[in-house]
Coordinates of C-alpha atoms in Angstrom, one line a residue:
X1 CA 0.1 0.3 0.1
X2 CA 2.7 2.4 0.7
X3 CA 4.1 2.5 -3.0
X4 CA 0.5 3.3 -4.3
X5 CA 1.1 7.5 -3.5
X6 CA 4.6 7.3 -5.2
X7 CA 3.1 5.1 -8.5
X8 CA 0.2 7.6 -8.9
X9 CA 2.7 10.7 -8.5
X10 CA 4.7 8.9 -11.0
X11 CA 2.0 8.3 -13.5
X12 CA 0.7 12.0 -13.0
X13 CA 4.2 13.1 -13.7
X14 CA 4.7 11.3 -17.0
X15 CA 1.3 12.3 -18.1
X16 CA 1.7 15.9 -17.8
X17 CA 5.4 16.2 -18.6
X18 CA 4.2 14.6 -22.1
X19 CA 1.6 16.7 -22.4
X20 CA 4.4 19.6 -22.4
X21 CA 6.3 17.9 -24.9
X22 CA 3.4 17.1 -27.2
X23 CA 2.4 20.8 -27.0
X24 CA 6.0 21.7 -28.2
X25 CA 6.5 19.1 -30.9
X26 CA 3.0 19.6 -32.6
X27 CA 3.3 18.1 -35.9
X28 CA 6.5 16.8 -35.4
X29 CA 7.8 13.1 -34.3
X30 CA 10.4 13.8 -31.6
X31 CA 7.6 13.8 -28.8
X32 CA 7.6 9.8 -29.4
X33 CA 11.6 10.0 -28.7
X34 CA 11.0 11.6 -25.8
X35 CA 8.4 8.6 -24.5
X36 CA 10.8 6.2 -26.2
X37 CA 13.8 7.5 -23.8
X38 CA 11.5 7.6 -20.8
X39 CA 10.5 4.2 -20.9
X40 CA 13.7 2.9 -21.6
X41 CA 15.1 4.8 -18.8
X42 CA 12.5 3.2 -16.1
X43 CA 12.7 -0.1 -17.8
X44 CA 16.7 0.1 -17.6
X45 CA 16.5 1.1 -13.9
X46 CA 14.1 -1.7 -13.0
X47 CA 16.7 -4.2 -14.8
X48 CA 19.8 -3.3 -13.0
X49 CA 18.1 -3.8 -9.6
X50 CA 17.0 -6.8 -10.7
X51 CA 20.3 -7.8 -11.9
X52 CA 22.1 -6.2 -8.7
X53 CA 19.4 -6.9 -5.8
X54 CA 22.0 -6.0 -3.0
X55 CA 21.5 -2.2 -2.0
X56 CA 25.0 -0.5 -1.9
X57 CA 26.6 -2.9 -4.2
X58 CA 28.7 -0.7 -6.6
X59 CA 27.6 -0.9 -10.4
X60 CA 28.5 1.8 -12.9
X61 CA 25.8 0.7 -14.9
X62 CA 23.6 1.1 -12.1
X63 CA 24.9 4.1 -11.2
X64 CA 24.2 6.0 -14.6
X65 CA 20.7 4.0 -14.5
X66 CA 19.8 5.8 -11.3
X67 CA 21.1 9.2 -12.4
X68 CA 19.4 9.1 -15.5
X69 CA 15.9 8.1 -13.7
X70 CA 16.4 11.0 -10.9
X71 CA 17.6 13.4 -13.7
X72 CA 14.6 12.9 -15.9
X73 CA 12.1 12.7 -12.7
X74 CA 13.6 16.2 -11.6
X75 CA 13.0 17.5 -14.8
X76 CA 9.6 16.0 -15.0
X77 CA 8.8 17.5 -11.3
X78 CA 9.3 21.0 -12.9
X79 CA 7.0 20.3 -15.8
X80 CA 4.3 19.1 -14.0
X81 CA 5.0 22.6 -11.6
X82 CA 4.6 24.6 -14.7
X83 CA 1.6 23.2 -16.4
X84 CA -0.2 22.1 -13.3
X85 CA -0.2 25.8 -12.7
X86 CA -1.1 27.0 -16.2
X87 CA -4.1 24.9 -16.0
X88 CA -5.3 26.0 -12.5
X89 CA -4.9 29.3 -13.8
X90 CA -7.1 28.3 -17.0
X91 CA -9.8 27.0 -14.8
X92 CA -10.0 29.8 -12.6
X93 CA -9.8 32.2 -15.6
X94 CA -12.9 30.2 -17.0
X95 CA -14.9 30.5 -13.7
X96 CA -14.3 34.1 -13.6
X97 CA -15.2 34.3 -17.3
X98 CA -18.5 32.2 -17.0
X99 CA -19.4 34.1 -14.0
X100 CA -18.6 37.5 -15.6
X101 CA -20.3 36.2 -18.8
X102 CA -16.9 37.4 -20.4
X103 CA -16.5 35.5 -23.3
X104 CA -12.8 33.6 -23.5
X105 CA -10.3 34.6 -26.1
X106 CA -9.6 30.7 -27.3
X107 CA -7.2 31.8 -30.3
X108 CA -4.8 33.0 -27.4
X109 CA -5.0 29.9 -25.3
X110 CA -2.7 27.6 -27.6
X111 CA -0.1 30.2 -28.0
X112 CA 0.0 31.0 -24.3
X113 CA 0.3 27.3 -23.5
X114 CA 3.0 26.7 -26.1
X115 CA 5.1 29.8 -24.6
X116 CA 4.6 28.0 -21.0
X117 CA 5.4 25.0 -22.2
X118 CA 8.9 26.6 -23.5
X119 CA 9.6 28.0 -20.0
X120 CA 8.7 25.1 -18.2
X121 CA 11.4 23.2 -20.7
X122 CA 13.8 25.7 -20.1
X123 CA 13.3 25.3 -16.4
X124 CA 13.4 21.7 -16.3
X125 CA 17.0 21.7 -17.8
X126 CA 18.1 22.8 -14.7
X127 CA 17.6 20.3 -12.3
X128 CA 18.4 17.6 -14.9
X129 CA 22.0 19.3 -15.1
X130 CA 22.2 19.8 -11.4
X131 CA 21.8 15.7 -11.1
X132 CA 24.2 14.8 -14.1
X133 CA 26.7 17.4 -12.7
X134 CA 26.2 15.9 -9.1
X135 CA 27.1 12.3 -10.2
X136 CA 30.2 14.0 -12.1
X137 CA 31.5 16.2 -9.6
X138 CA 29.1 17.1 -6.6
X139 CA 29.8 14.1 -4.9
X140 CA 33.3 15.2 -3.9
X141 CA 32.5 18.9 -3.3
X142 CA 33.7 18.6 0.0
X143 CA 32.4 21.7 2.2
X144 CA 33.6 22.7 5.5
X145 CA 30.9 24.1 8.2
X146 CA 31.8 25.8 11.0
X147 CA 29.7 26.4 14.2
X148 CA 30.2 28.2 17.5
X149 CA 27.7 26.6 20.3
X150 CA 27.6 28.2 23.8
X151 CA 26.6 26.8 27.0
X152 CA 26.5 28.2 30.6
X153 CA 27.4 24.9 32.1
X154 CA 30.5 24.2 29.7
X155 CA 33.1 22.9 32.4
X156 CA 35.8 25.8 32.0
X157 CA 38.5 23.7 30.9
X158 CA 36.7 23.2 27.7
X159 CA 35.6 26.7 26.8
X160 CA 37.0 26.4 22.9
X161 CA 37.1 22.8 22.6
X162 CA 36.8 22.2 18.8
X163 CA 35.4 19.2 17.7
X164 CA 35.0 17.7 13.7
X165 CA 32.3 15.6 13.0
X166 CA 32.0 13.3 9.7
X167 CA 28.9 10.9 9.0
X168 CA 27.9 8.6 6.5
X169 CA 31.1 7.8 4.4
X170 CA 29.2 4.8 2.7
X171 CA 32.9 3.3 1.8
X172 CA 31.6 0.9 -0.8
X173 CA 30.2 3.6 -3.3
X174 CA 33.7 5.4 -3.8
X175 CA 35.4 5.4 -7.1
X176 CA 38.1 8.3 -6.5
X177 CA 40.5 7.3 -4.0
X178 CA 42.7 10.6 -4.2
X179 CA 39.2 12.7 -3.6
X180 CA 38.5 10.8 -0.5
X181 CA 42.4 11.3 0.5
X182 CA 41.9 14.8 -0.3
X183 CA 39.2 14.8 2.1
X184 CA 40.7 13.2 5.1
X185 CA 43.4 15.5 4.8
X186 CA 40.8 18.3 5.2
X187 CA 39.5 16.8 8.0
X188 CA 42.9 16.8 9.8
X189 CA 43.7 20.4 8.9
X190 CA 40.9 21.5 11.2
X191 CA 43.3 20.6 13.7
X192 CA 40.4 19.8 16.2
X193 CA 40.4 18.4 19.5
X194 CA 38.7 15.5 18.9
X195 CA 37.1 13.9 16.0
X196 CA 33.5 12.1 15.7
X197 CA 32.2 9.5 13.2
X198 CA 28.4 9.0 13.7
X199 CA 27.9 5.9 11.4
X200 CA 27.2 4.2 8.1
X201 CA 30.8 3.3 7.4
X202 CA 29.7 0.7 5.0
X203 CA 27.1 0.1 2.7
X204 CA 26.3 -3.4 3.3
X205 CA 29.2 -5.3 4.6
X206 CA 32.7 -4.9 6.4
X207 CA 34.7 -6.4 3.3
X208 CA 34.4 -3.0 1.3
X209 CA 36.7 -1.4 4.1
X210 CA 39.5 -3.3 2.7
X211 CA 42.2 -0.9 0.9
X212 CA 40.8 2.0 2.5
X213 CA 41.9 1.3 6.2
X214 CA 45.4 3.2 5.6
X215 CA 43.4 6.4 4.4
X216 CA 40.7 6.4 6.9
X217 CA 43.4 5.3 9.8
X218 CA 44.9 8.9 8.7
X219 CA 42.5 10.8 11.0
X220 CA 43.8 12.0 13.9
X221 CA 42.9 14.6 16.6
X222 CA 44.9 15.5 20.1
X223 CA 42.0 13.2 22.5
X224 CA 41.4 10.7 19.7
X225 CA 38.7 9.5 17.3
X226 CA 35.3 8.2 18.4
X227 CA 32.6 6.5 16.3
X228 CA 29.3 4.5 16.6
X229 CA 27.5 2.3 14.3
X230 CA 24.7 3.4 11.7
X231 CA 22.0 1.5 10.3
X232 CA 24.0 0.4 7.4
X233 CA 26.9 -1.3 9.5
X234 CA 24.8 -4.2 10.7
X235 CA 24.8 -5.7 7.6
X236 CA 20.8 -6.0 7.7
X237 CA 20.8 -5.2 3.9
X238 CA 23.2 -7.6 2.6
X239 CA 21.7 -10.9 0.9
X240 CA 23.0 -13.4 3.2
X241 CA 22.8 -16.9 2.2
X242 CA 22.1 -20.3 4.3
X243 CA 20.0 -21.1 7.2
X244 CA 19.0 -18.8 9.9
X245 CA 21.5 -20.1 12.0
X246 CA 24.1 -20.0 9.3
X247 CA 22.7 -15.9 8.6
X248 CA 23.1 -15.3 12.3
X249 CA 26.7 -16.4 12.3
X250 CA 27.9 -14.7 9.1
X251 CA 26.4 -11.3 10.5
X252 CA 28.2 -11.8 13.7
X253 CA 31.4 -12.8 12.1
X254 CA 31.1 -9.7 9.8
X255 CA 30.1 -7.1 12.9
X256 CA 33.6 -8.6 14.6
X257 CA 35.6 -7.7 11.5
X258 CA 34.0 -4.4 11.4
X259 CA 34.9 -4.0 15.1
X260 CA 38.4 -4.9 14.5
X261 CA 39.0 -2.6 11.2
X262 CA 37.9 0.5 13.4
X263 CA 40.2 -0.5 16.4
X264 CA 42.9 -1.3 13.6
X265 CA 42.6 2.5 12.4
X266 CA 42.9 3.7 16.1
X267 CA 39.2 4.8 16.3
X268 CA 37.2 4.3 19.4
X269 CA 34.2 2.8 18.7
X270 CA 31.2 3.2 21.5
X271 CA 28.6 0.5 21.6
X272 CA 26.3 1.7 24.3
X273 CA 28.9 3.2 26.5
X274 CA 30.6 6.5 27.5
X275 CA 34.0 8.0 27.8
X276 CA 35.2 11.0 29.6
X277 CA 37.7 13.6 28.1
X278 CA 39.7 15.1 31.1
X279 CA 41.0 18.4 31.4
X280 CA 42.5 18.3 34.9
X281 CA 39.4 18.4 37.4
X282 CA 36.9 18.8 34.5
X283 CA 35.3 16.7 32.5
X284 CA 33.7 16.3 28.9
X285 CA 31.8 13.0 28.4
X286 CA 31.3 11.3 25.1
X287 CA 27.9 9.1 24.9
X288 CA 27.8 6.5 22.4
X289 CA 24.6 5.1 21.2
X290 CA 23.9 2.2 18.8
X291 CA 21.3 2.9 16.1
X292 CA 18.0 3.4 17.2
X293 CA 15.8 4.8 14.6
X294 CA 12.1 5.0 14.1
X295 CA 9.9 3.3 11.5
X296 CA 11.5 0.6 9.4
X297 CA 15.1 1.0 10.5
X298 CA 16.7 -0.9 13.3
X299 CA 16.8 -0.4 16.9
X300 CA 19.9 -1.6 18.3
X301 CA 20.9 1.1 20.6
X302 CA 20.0 1.4 24.7
X303 CA 20.3 5.1 25.8
X304 CA 20.1 4.1 29.7
X305 CA 23.1 1.5 29.1
X306 CA 25.2 4.1 27.1
X307 CA 24.4 6.6 30.2
X308 CA 25.5 4.7 33.1
X309 CA 27.5 6.2 35.6
X310 CA 26.4 10.1 34.2
X311 CA 24.5 12.6 36.1
X312 CA 22.4 15.4 35.0
X313 CA 25.0 17.8 35.6
X314 CA 27.6 16.0 33.9
X315 CA 28.5 17.7 30.4
X316 CA 27.5 15.5 27.4
X317 CA 27.9 15.3 23.9
X318 CA 25.9 12.2 22.3
X319 CA 26.9 10.1 19.3
X320 CA 23.4 8.7 17.7
X321 CA 23.4 8.2 13.9
X322 CA 19.7 8.7 13.6
X323 CA 18.1 12.1 14.2
X324 CA 14.6 10.8 14.6
X325 CA 16.3 9.5 18.0
X326 CA 17.1 12.8 19.5
X327 CA 13.5 13.9 18.1
X328 CA 11.6 11.1 20.2
X329 CA 13.9 10.3 23.2
X330 CA 16.7 12.8 23.2
X331 CA 15.9 16.2 23.4
X332 CA 13.6 16.4 26.5
X333 CA 15.5 13.6 28.3
X334 CA 15.6 14.2 32.2
X335 CA 19.4 13.3 32.0
X336 CA 20.2 16.6 29.6
X337 CA 22.5 15.4 26.4
X338 CA 23.7 19.2 25.5
X339 CA 24.8 18.1 22.5
X340 CA 23.8 15.2 19.8
X341 CA 25.7 14.7 16.8
X342 CA 23.8 12.3 13.9
X343 CA 23.6 11.9 10.3
X344 CA 21.9 9.4 8.4
X345 CA 19.4 11.7 6.4
X346 CA 22.4 12.6 3.6
X347 CA 20.0 15.8 3.3
X348 CA 19.0 13.6 0.5
X349 CA 22.0 14.6 -1.5
X350 CA 19.9 17.0 -3.5
X351 CA 18.3 20.4 -2.8
X352 CA 18.9 23.8 -2.9
X353 CA 20.8 25.7 -0.4
X354 CA 22.0 29.5 0.0
X355 CA 23.1 29.6 3.6
X356 CA 20.8 32.6 5.6
X357 CA 18.3 32.3 2.5
X358 CA 17.0 29.0 1.8
X359 CA 17.6 25.6 2.9
X360 CA 15.4 22.7 0.7
X361 CA 15.5 19.3 0.0
X362 CA 13.2 16.4 -0.5
X363 CA 14.6 15.2 3.0
X364 CA 12.2 18.1 4.8
X365 CA 9.1 15.6 3.8
X366 CA 10.6 12.7 5.8
X367 CA 12.9 14.2 8.6
X368 CA 11.8 16.8 11.1
X369 CA 15.5 17.5 11.7
X370 CA 17.5 16.9 8.5
X371 CA 20.7 18.8 8.1
X372 CA 22.7 21.5 10.2
X373 CA 22.2 22.7 13.9
X374 CA 18.7 22.6 15.7
X375 CA 18.0 23.7 19.2
X376 CA 14.9 22.7 21.2
X377 CA 14.7 22.6 25.1
X378 CA 18.3 24.3 25.6
X379 CA 19.8 21.2 23.6
X380 CA 21.5 21.2 20.3
X381 CA 21.8 18.8 17.7
X382 CA 23.8 18.9 14.3
X383 CA 22.5 16.4 11.6
X384 CA 25.4 16.0 9.4
X385 CA 24.6 15.9 5.5
X386 CA 27.3 12.9 5.3
X387 CA 30.7 12.1 4.0
X388 CA 29.8 9.7 1.2
X389 CA 26.6 9.1 -0.8
X390 CA 24.6 6.2 -1.7
X391 CA 21.7 5.1 -4.2
X392 CA 22.0 8.3 -6.5
X393 CA 25.8 8.2 -7.0
X394 CA 26.3 11.7 -6.6
X395 CA 25.3 15.2 -4.7
X396 CA 23.5 18.0 -6.1
X397 CA 23.0 21.0 -4.0
X398 CA 23.8 19.3 -0.8
X399 CA 27.4 18.9 -0.7
X400 CA 29.3 16.5 1.3
X401 CA 30.1 17.9 4.7
X402 CA 32.7 18.4 7.3
X403 CA 31.2 19.8 10.5
X404 CA 33.5 21.8 12.9
X405 CA 31.8 22.9 16.1
X406 CA 33.8 25.0 18.9
X407 CA 32.1 25.0 22.4
X408 CA 32.0 28.1 24.0
X409 CA 31.5 28.8 27.9
X410 CA 28.5 31.6 27.9
X411 CA 28.5 34.4 30.2
X412 CA 25.0 33.9 31.5

């Protein structure tokens, strides 16, 4: 049932966009080329996922299929908005003319619709081009976003403490080692006191990390690198074969290998536990919880277990992969988690952002907190837009992110 609305919307997109093309190609045959291209792109997408059923599996052919499909869909969305607006205007105009008994100028309608169709086609080229650019260059267009957050109960010794967050590496999707090495060097250049990774190191299985350990093992900070697991790290989306007992054993071995890789890289993986960073008599408590998501996403974490030994007055930074956990359980929690660092959304890897003016993405329809800093009940959350990419092998408008947060002690 959950697919009915998307299917209906997809059909509406196809009908409306074809009407626009048909208006512009009146008397010409190229409208049929457009229709054939649309059908071929859809069929190719379906076939690519039939041939490669495991989500996250790297396939150049599938990446191209997804990119073309999303490009066409984004272009068709613009066409639909333009044509639907014109249709609504015509209906309203017709009602007004009927009520006022004014005769509609029908000779003007075809030329107006053709003009609007041309405008729609021109505007539709923008998101289509953005999707293609995102697959070509945008996925490695790393952005450093800097924030300064103030707390009146921050321990004095940690005034000015700087942390760097990265999230959602999805190493199995990378196809350019030099770009990734550049990004890791960029993280280290922030010269932070601590580095936090908030989950989804791999797409499906730990073997994706083979050959990448030395690159990500270069991450370095004075107080170390701390990490938690994301929903993709548990192997739940991989097509394991065998009996139930064999699958359980395979998944367990996969997880043990992933734990070992993180240890080998010098990362401190926090699995429902906390650790204190000391500065003399002052402490900064890092709480790491295993994945807790809502809906269909797995729930492995236990916040109470992760917080054993902590008091409300202790200053805490919580690493929790899915921001819905903050929304559901953390922001109003009596234990007072001052700052939560999450990822998971990727900002849907597509949108429009002009800092200080506009921040739009399809992620807004799914997540209340989907990118950047939010504050409620005096507590903060940062939702990192992600380091890597998945599904759509690119990023358009929502660029890969390295977050740098400086903690300040407020005077009030």
